[in-house]
Short mmCIF file of C-alpha atoms in Angstrom, two decimals:
data_model
loop_
_atom_site.label_atom_id
_atom_site.label_comp_id
_atom_site.label_asym_id
_atom_site.label_seq_id
_atom_site.Cartn_x
_atom_site.Cartn_y
_atom_site.Cartn_z
CA UNK A 9 -14.20 -40.95 -39.17
CA UNK A 10 -11.09 -38.59 -37.47
CA UNK A 11 -8.18 -40.98 -36.84
CA UNK A 12 -6.88 -40.97 -33.29
CA UNK A 13 -3.36 -39.48 -34.78
CA UNK A 14 -4.96 -36.46 -36.18
CA UNK A 15 -7.66 -36.15 -33.39
CA UNK A 16 -4.54 -35.64 -30.70
CA UNK A 17 -3.28 -32.56 -32.70
CA UNK A 18 -6.44 -30.88 -32.71
CA UNK A 19 -7.15 -27.69 -29.73
CA UNK A 20 -9.66 -30.14 -27.94
CA UNK A 21 -7.66 -33.26 -27.31
CA UNK A 22 -5.08 -30.40 -26.08
CA UNK A 23 -7.41 -28.74 -23.90
CA UNK A 24 -8.95 -32.17 -22.98
CA UNK A 25 -5.69 -33.29 -21.52
CA UNK A 26 -4.69 -29.88 -20.25
CA UNK A 27 -8.25 -29.43 -18.36
CA UNK A 28 -7.69 -33.38 -16.56
CA UNK A 29 -3.89 -32.66 -15.71
CA UNK A 30 -5.20 -29.80 -13.95
CA UNK A 31 -8.19 -31.47 -12.40
CA UNK A 32 -5.15 -34.04 -10.79
CA UNK A 33 -3.70 -31.17 -9.47
CA UNK A 34 -6.31 -30.29 -7.94
CA UNK A 35 -7.32 -33.71 -6.63
CA UNK A 36 -3.61 -34.45 -5.48
CA UNK A 37 -3.14 -30.57 -3.86
CA UNK A 38 -3.39 -30.87 -0.42
CA UNK A 39 -2.48 -34.76 -0.40
CA UNK A 40 0.49 -33.77 -2.18
CA UNK A 41 1.54 -30.35 -0.49
CA UNK A 42 4.43 -32.62 1.51
CA UNK A 43 5.95 -33.57 -1.53
CA UNK A 44 5.78 -30.01 -3.36
CA UNK A 45 7.74 -28.90 -0.50
CA UNK A 46 10.13 -31.14 -0.45
CA UNK A 47 10.87 -30.64 -4.14
CA UNK A 48 10.93 -26.54 -3.59
CA UNK A 49 13.50 -27.66 -0.61
CA UNK A 50 15.90 -29.53 -2.88
CA UNK A 51 15.64 -26.49 -5.45
CA UNK A 52 16.81 -23.97 -2.67
CA UNK A 53 19.48 -26.59 -1.41
CA UNK A 54 20.93 -27.71 -4.64
CA UNK A 55 23.22 -24.12 -4.97
CA UNK A 56 24.84 -25.27 -1.63
CA UNK A 57 25.45 -29.11 -2.77
CA UNK A 58 27.05 -28.36 -5.73
CA UNK A 59 29.21 -25.62 -4.08
CA UNK A 60 30.24 -28.59 -1.88
CA UNK A 61 30.67 -31.04 -4.35
CA UNK A 62 33.79 -29.01 -5.86
CA UNK A 63 35.23 -28.64 -2.49
CA UNK A 64 38.61 -30.94 -2.39
CA UNK A 65 40.32 -32.02 0.59
CA UNK A 66 44.24 -33.15 0.85
CA UNK A 67 45.43 -30.75 -2.43
CA UNK A 68 42.94 -32.07 -4.32
CA UNK A 69 43.24 -35.90 -3.63
CA UNK A 70 39.65 -36.22 -2.23
CA UNK A 71 36.65 -34.91 -3.23
CA UNK A 72 33.47 -34.92 -1.06
CA UNK A 73 30.62 -37.33 -2.32
CA UNK A 74 27.22 -36.51 -3.10
CA UNK A 75 26.09 -38.03 -0.21
CA UNK A 76 27.79 -36.17 2.37
CA UNK A 77 27.79 -32.85 0.34
CA UNK A 78 23.73 -33.32 0.32
CA UNK A 79 24.09 -34.05 4.29
CA UNK A 80 26.17 -31.08 5.01
CA UNK A 81 24.02 -28.79 3.58
CA UNK A 82 20.89 -29.84 5.24
CA UNK A 83 23.15 -29.36 8.45
CA UNK A 84 23.44 -25.85 7.23
CA UNK A 85 20.12 -25.04 6.40
CA UNK A 86 19.13 -26.89 9.78
CA UNK A 87 21.58 -24.39 12.01
CA UNK A 88 20.86 -21.31 10.18
CA UNK A 89 16.69 -21.92 10.41
CA UNK A 90 17.11 -22.92 14.01
CA UNK A 91 18.91 -19.57 14.80
CA UNK A 92 16.63 -17.70 12.77
CA UNK A 93 13.50 -19.30 14.60
CA UNK A 94 15.46 -19.05 18.14
CA UNK A 95 16.23 -15.31 17.80
CA UNK A 96 13.03 -14.18 15.70
CA UNK A 97 10.01 -16.55 16.33
CA UNK A 98 8.80 -15.39 19.95
CA UNK A 99 8.85 -11.42 19.19
CA UNK A 100 7.12 -12.38 16.06
CA UNK A 101 4.29 -14.07 16.89
CA UNK A 102 3.80 -11.43 20.15
CA UNK A 103 3.82 -9.08 17.58
CA UNK A 104 1.51 -11.00 15.22
CA UNK A 105 -1.11 -11.51 17.91
CA UNK A 106 -0.93 -7.90 18.76
CA UNK A 107 -1.45 -6.53 15.71
CA UNK A 108 -3.48 -8.94 14.52
CA UNK A 109 -6.11 -7.41 17.49
CA UNK A 110 -5.57 -4.10 17.13
CA UNK A 111 -6.38 -3.89 12.99
CA UNK A 112 -10.14 -3.78 13.57
CA UNK A 113 -9.73 -0.78 15.88
CA UNK A 114 -6.97 0.85 13.81
CA UNK A 115 -9.52 0.77 10.63
CA UNK A 116 -12.33 2.34 12.76
CA UNK A 117 -9.86 5.59 13.50
CA UNK A 118 -8.35 5.18 9.46
CA UNK A 119 -11.49 6.51 7.93
CA UNK A 120 -11.74 8.86 4.98
CA UNK A 121 -13.51 11.64 7.56
CA UNK A 122 -10.71 11.56 10.04
CA UNK A 123 -8.14 12.26 7.04
CA UNK A 124 -10.07 15.37 5.86
CA UNK A 125 -10.59 16.86 9.48
CA UNK A 126 -6.81 16.15 9.51
CA UNK A 127 -6.53 18.20 6.26
CA UNK A 128 -9.23 20.37 7.08
CA UNK A 129 -6.72 23.34 7.69
CA UNK A 130 -5.43 23.25 4.50
CA UNK A 131 -6.22 23.97 1.05
CA UNK A 132 -7.32 20.74 0.17
CA UNK A 133 -11.06 19.82 -1.35
CA UNK A 134 -13.51 17.50 0.49
CA UNK A 135 -14.44 14.24 -0.91
CA UNK A 136 -17.89 14.08 -1.86
CA UNK A 137 -20.11 11.94 0.93
CA UNK A 138 -20.95 9.46 -1.42
CA UNK A 139 -16.93 8.68 -2.59
CA UNK A 140 -16.57 9.21 0.93
CA UNK A 141 -18.51 6.76 2.29
CA UNK A 142 -17.23 4.43 -0.65
CA UNK A 143 -14.19 4.72 -0.06
CA UNK A 144 -14.50 4.30 3.95
CA UNK A 145 -15.76 0.64 2.90
CA UNK A 146 -13.13 -0.19 0.84
CA UNK A 147 -10.49 0.89 3.94
CA UNK A 148 -13.02 -1.37 6.10
CA UNK A 149 -12.77 -4.20 3.50
CA UNK A 150 -8.98 -3.72 3.11
CA UNK A 151 -8.19 -4.07 6.92
CA UNK A 152 -11.11 -6.90 6.90
CA UNK A 153 -8.75 -8.53 4.68
CA UNK A 154 -5.68 -7.97 6.43
CA UNK A 155 -6.63 -9.03 9.58
CA UNK A 156 -8.04 -12.33 8.66
CA UNK A 157 -5.04 -12.87 6.98
CA UNK A 158 -2.60 -12.44 9.93
CA UNK A 159 -4.84 -14.62 11.97
CA UNK A 160 -5.01 -17.08 9.08
CA UNK A 161 -1.12 -16.92 9.55
CA UNK A 162 -0.74 -17.29 12.85
CA UNK A 163 -3.48 -20.25 13.10
CA UNK A 164 -1.43 -22.12 10.26
CA UNK A 165 1.52 -21.67 11.31
CA UNK A 166 0.35 -22.98 14.76
CA UNK A 167 -1.32 -25.90 12.80
CA UNK A 168 1.88 -26.43 11.10
CA UNK A 169 3.95 -26.89 13.97
CA UNK A 170 1.14 -29.28 15.76
CA UNK A 171 1.44 -31.37 12.52
CA UNK A 172 5.10 -31.94 12.57
CA UNK A 173 4.87 -35.59 12.30
CA UNK A 174 3.11 -35.24 9.07
CA UNK A 175 5.58 -33.28 7.59
CA UNK A 176 8.72 -35.03 9.06
CA UNK A 177 8.72 -36.61 5.79
CA UNK A 178 9.99 -33.02 3.72
CA UNK A 179 13.76 -33.60 4.86
CA UNK A 180 13.69 -37.51 3.47
CA UNK A 181 12.01 -36.86 0.41
CA UNK A 182 14.31 -33.78 -0.10
CA UNK A 183 17.27 -35.97 0.56
CA UNK A 184 16.29 -38.28 -2.32
CA UNK A 185 15.37 -35.59 -4.77
CA UNK A 186 18.88 -34.53 -4.74
CA UNK A 187 20.75 -37.89 -4.12
CA UNK A 188 18.70 -39.70 -7.08
CA UNK A 189 17.19 -37.03 -9.60
CA UNK A 190 19.09 -38.21 -12.20
CA UNK A 191 17.83 -42.24 -11.81
CA UNK A 192 14.45 -40.34 -11.30
CA UNK A 193 14.48 -38.73 -14.57
CA UNK A 194 16.16 -41.56 -16.43
CA UNK A 195 13.22 -43.97 -14.74
CA UNK A 196 10.41 -41.31 -16.05
CA UNK A 197 12.08 -40.79 -19.43
CA UNK A 198 12.15 -44.93 -20.28
CA UNK A 199 8.12 -44.49 -19.86
CA UNK A 200 7.83 -43.07 -23.19
CA UNK A 201 8.95 -44.65 -26.50
CA UNK A 202 12.12 -44.19 -27.98
CA UNK A 203 11.47 -41.52 -30.44
CA UNK A 204 9.68 -39.09 -28.21
CA UNK A 205 12.51 -39.58 -25.33
CA UNK A 206 14.60 -37.01 -26.46
CA UNK A 207 12.10 -34.02 -25.95
CA UNK A 208 10.36 -35.45 -22.59
CA UNK A 209 14.13 -35.31 -21.02
CA UNK A 210 14.44 -31.59 -22.44
CA UNK A 211 11.19 -31.05 -20.74
CA UNK A 212 12.27 -32.23 -18.00
CA UNK A 213 15.44 -29.97 -17.99
CA UNK A 214 13.44 -27.34 -18.89
CA UNK A 215 11.19 -27.44 -15.74
CA UNK A 216 14.40 -28.21 -13.54
CA UNK A 217 15.62 -25.30 -14.86
CA UNK A 218 12.96 -22.85 -14.63
CA UNK A 219 11.31 -24.15 -11.19
CA UNK A 220 14.78 -24.08 -9.56
CA UNK A 221 15.95 -20.61 -10.73
CA UNK A 222 12.41 -19.82 -9.85
CA UNK A 223 12.97 -20.90 -6.15
CA UNK A 224 16.41 -19.78 -5.51
CA UNK A 225 15.32 -16.23 -6.95
CA UNK A 226 12.66 -16.18 -4.88
CA UNK A 227 14.41 -17.04 -1.79
CA UNK A 228 17.03 -14.38 -1.96
CA UNK A 229 14.15 -11.75 -2.94
CA UNK A 230 12.32 -12.60 -0.23
CA UNK A 231 15.12 -12.24 2.55
CA UNK A 232 16.09 -9.04 0.96
CA UNK A 233 12.50 -7.55 1.49
CA UNK A 234 12.08 -8.89 4.28
CA UNK A 235 15.80 -7.30 5.99
CA UNK A 236 15.02 -4.58 4.43
CA UNK A 237 11.45 -3.60 5.39
CA UNK A 238 11.94 -4.65 8.65
CA UNK A 239 14.78 -2.36 9.11
CA UNK A 240 13.27 0.36 7.30
CA UNK A 241 10.08 -0.12 9.55
CA UNK A 242 12.39 0.17 12.77
CA UNK A 243 14.40 3.21 11.91
CA UNK A 244 10.90 5.69 11.01
CA UNK A 245 9.95 4.10 14.56
CA UNK A 246 6.33 1.95 13.18
CA UNK A 247 5.65 -0.61 16.13
CA UNK A 248 5.49 -4.47 14.68
CA UNK A 249 8.48 -3.93 12.55
CA UNK A 250 9.12 -7.85 12.68
CA UNK A 251 5.34 -8.46 11.78
CA UNK A 252 5.98 -5.95 7.91
CA UNK A 253 9.53 -7.64 7.42
CA UNK A 254 7.51 -10.94 7.93
CA UNK A 255 4.57 -9.62 5.74
CA UNK A 256 7.38 -8.26 3.29
CA UNK A 257 9.03 -11.88 3.30
CA UNK A 258 5.27 -13.19 2.30
CA UNK A 259 4.28 -10.91 0.00
CA UNK A 260 7.38 -11.53 -2.50
CA UNK A 261 6.01 -14.77 -2.93
CA UNK A 262 2.67 -13.79 -4.14
CA UNK A 263 3.15 -11.27 -6.91
CA UNK A 264 1.24 -7.68 -7.22
CA UNK A 265 -1.21 -8.54 -4.02
CA UNK A 266 1.62 -9.71 -1.34
CA UNK A 267 3.30 -5.94 -1.41
CA UNK A 268 -0.03 -4.08 -1.42
CA UNK A 269 -1.49 -5.77 1.19
CA UNK A 270 1.70 -5.42 3.61
CA UNK A 271 2.20 -1.51 2.78
CA UNK A 272 -1.74 -0.99 3.43
CA UNK A 273 -1.08 -2.98 6.90
CA UNK A 274 1.75 -0.65 7.46
CA UNK A 275 0.83 2.88 6.34
CA UNK A 276 -2.73 2.13 8.53
CA UNK A 277 -0.68 1.26 11.43
CA UNK A 278 1.33 3.87 11.34
CA UNK A 279 -1.42 6.26 11.02
CA UNK A 280 -2.30 5.28 14.57
CA UNK A 281 0.80 7.12 15.63
CA UNK A 282 0.52 10.25 13.16
CA UNK A 283 0.01 11.10 9.69
CA UNK A 284 2.76 11.82 8.94
CA UNK A 285 4.62 8.76 10.03
CA UNK A 286 2.03 7.02 7.65
CA UNK A 287 3.02 9.44 4.75
CA UNK A 288 7.24 8.52 5.14
CA UNK A 289 6.15 4.57 6.25
CA UNK A 290 4.15 4.93 2.61
CA UNK A 291 6.91 6.82 0.82
CA UNK A 292 9.48 4.12 2.39
CA UNK A 293 7.39 1.33 0.53
CA UNK A 294 6.69 2.91 -3.03
CA UNK A 295 10.39 3.57 -2.73
CA UNK A 296 11.98 -0.02 -1.72
CA UNK A 297 9.15 -1.97 -4.33
CA UNK A 298 10.34 0.25 -7.20
CA UNK A 299 13.61 -0.26 -6.33
CA UNK A 300 12.72 -4.38 -5.86
CA UNK A 301 10.56 -4.37 -9.20
CA UNK A 302 12.95 -2.72 -11.64
CA UNK A 303 16.33 -3.67 -10.13
CA UNK A 304 16.40 -6.13 -7.70
CA UNK A 305 14.20 -8.72 -9.67
CA UNK A 306 15.01 -8.25 -13.06
CA UNK A 307 18.41 -9.11 -11.72
CA UNK A 308 18.23 -11.97 -9.18
CA UNK A 309 15.27 -13.32 -11.61
CA UNK A 310 15.72 -12.77 -14.95
CA UNK A 311 12.95 -14.25 -17.00
CA UNK A 312 12.47 -17.33 -14.98
CA UNK A 313 8.55 -17.50 -15.03
CA UNK A 314 8.37 -14.75 -18.21
CA UNK A 315 4.36 -15.23 -18.25
CA UNK A 316 2.00 -11.57 -18.68
CA UNK A 317 1.07 -9.61 -15.75
CA UNK A 318 -2.62 -10.77 -16.34
CA UNK A 319 -2.14 -14.19 -16.57
CA UNK A 320 -0.33 -14.29 -13.18
CA UNK A 321 -2.95 -12.74 -11.48
CA UNK A 322 -5.64 -15.16 -12.99
CA UNK A 323 -3.30 -17.76 -11.48
CA UNK A 324 -3.01 -16.24 -8.13
CA UNK A 325 -6.61 -15.66 -8.04
CA UNK A 326 -7.45 -19.29 -8.57
CA UNK A 327 -4.92 -20.62 -6.80
CA UNK A 328 -6.17 -18.17 -3.92
CA UNK A 329 -9.53 -19.64 -4.29
CA UNK A 330 -8.74 -23.55 -4.09
CA UNK A 331 -6.12 -23.44 -1.88
CA UNK A 332 -6.12 -20.28 0.15
CA UNK A 333 -3.04 -18.54 0.84
CA UNK A 334 -0.69 -21.84 0.16
CA UNK A 335 -2.64 -21.67 -3.18
CA UNK A 336 -1.76 -18.28 -4.23
CA UNK A 337 2.47 -19.27 -3.08
CA UNK A 338 2.18 -22.06 -5.58
CA UNK A 339 0.41 -20.54 -8.20
CA UNK A 340 3.52 -18.91 -9.96
CA UNK A 341 5.30 -21.66 -10.26
CA UNK A 342 2.55 -23.79 -11.39
CA UNK A 343 2.23 -21.04 -13.89
CA UNK A 344 5.22 -21.59 -14.80
CA UNK A 345 5.10 -25.26 -15.40
CA UNK A 346 2.15 -24.89 -17.54
CA UNK A 347 3.98 -22.06 -19.46
CA UNK A 348 7.25 -24.64 -20.60
CA UNK A 349 4.53 -27.80 -21.16
CA UNK A 350 2.69 -25.10 -23.74
CA UNK A 351 5.38 -24.21 -25.15
CA UNK A 352 7.26 -27.51 -25.61
CA UNK A 353 3.75 -29.54 -26.81
CA UNK A 354 0.81 -27.35 -27.76
CA UNK A 355 2.33 -26.89 -31.24
CA UNK A 356 3.70 -30.38 -31.31
CA UNK A 357 1.90 -33.15 -33.92
CA UNK A 358 2.76 -35.74 -31.11
CA UNK A 359 3.30 -36.18 -27.47
#
């Protein structure tokens, strides 16, 4: 008979533990959303808190207490968000509703046959009818997804505003995460036997570093993408510039899929005005996301998650299937957690 100490080293046991952990995460996913949001907010505010803690008053005689630094970080964040919402939210929601209503019409006008008619005076070969039908179906499918996504964003945003009572706990949770994180980590570490506590503490530190770097880096990249895309669309004369800036912010949090859907929506919207504008918009998006992928992302994010692209795609598809857009938003950090746990625990002899 196999002893438990030997069984726990087997692939069957480790896979079973991973599947059980995944099932628990799935069951508690919706219920724990405020918890995950509070955790993300605490990671986002941690750098501000650290800067404020280092400030001195009265020629270095007095340092700002951590509790006061946390409170001030919330005040700074609240002022920033209030100004942003007051200035951007009204025109953004107006443009979102208008674009969502016009997308089906844009899709009908942006068929492959129309492109071929536009290019009929040139020396461009015409596509066979069967390929044209397939391309038209793909365009209709893509625009349908974009329309559903925009309507989902509008409805989910309204739903979030309507359920603020349920999310009111988020800043309080985030405050206590920032204030008591050391004590919480110690409590968790002491749940384990003394011989494995150093490893548990190391895992917690790595998880905190991974998630913290990811949230802060993603916040920077999303802000840059939103500003650059909105400004570029405005300069090019594309309608709904705020919507495409907003889609760029959301798209930055969803690797691969997010930028593609934002670019496709912008190109087909530009097609409504003129083919040349659609070409310029497509070139602008391609140029920006080349810079984003090869310059900005490596510099800002480094190797925070460091997972193969195929693993990220699988994580995004699973997250989208289980929890929709929110699942896709949290898919990458969850995959990063699995990566840390795999590296630390899979090849260890004991837990």
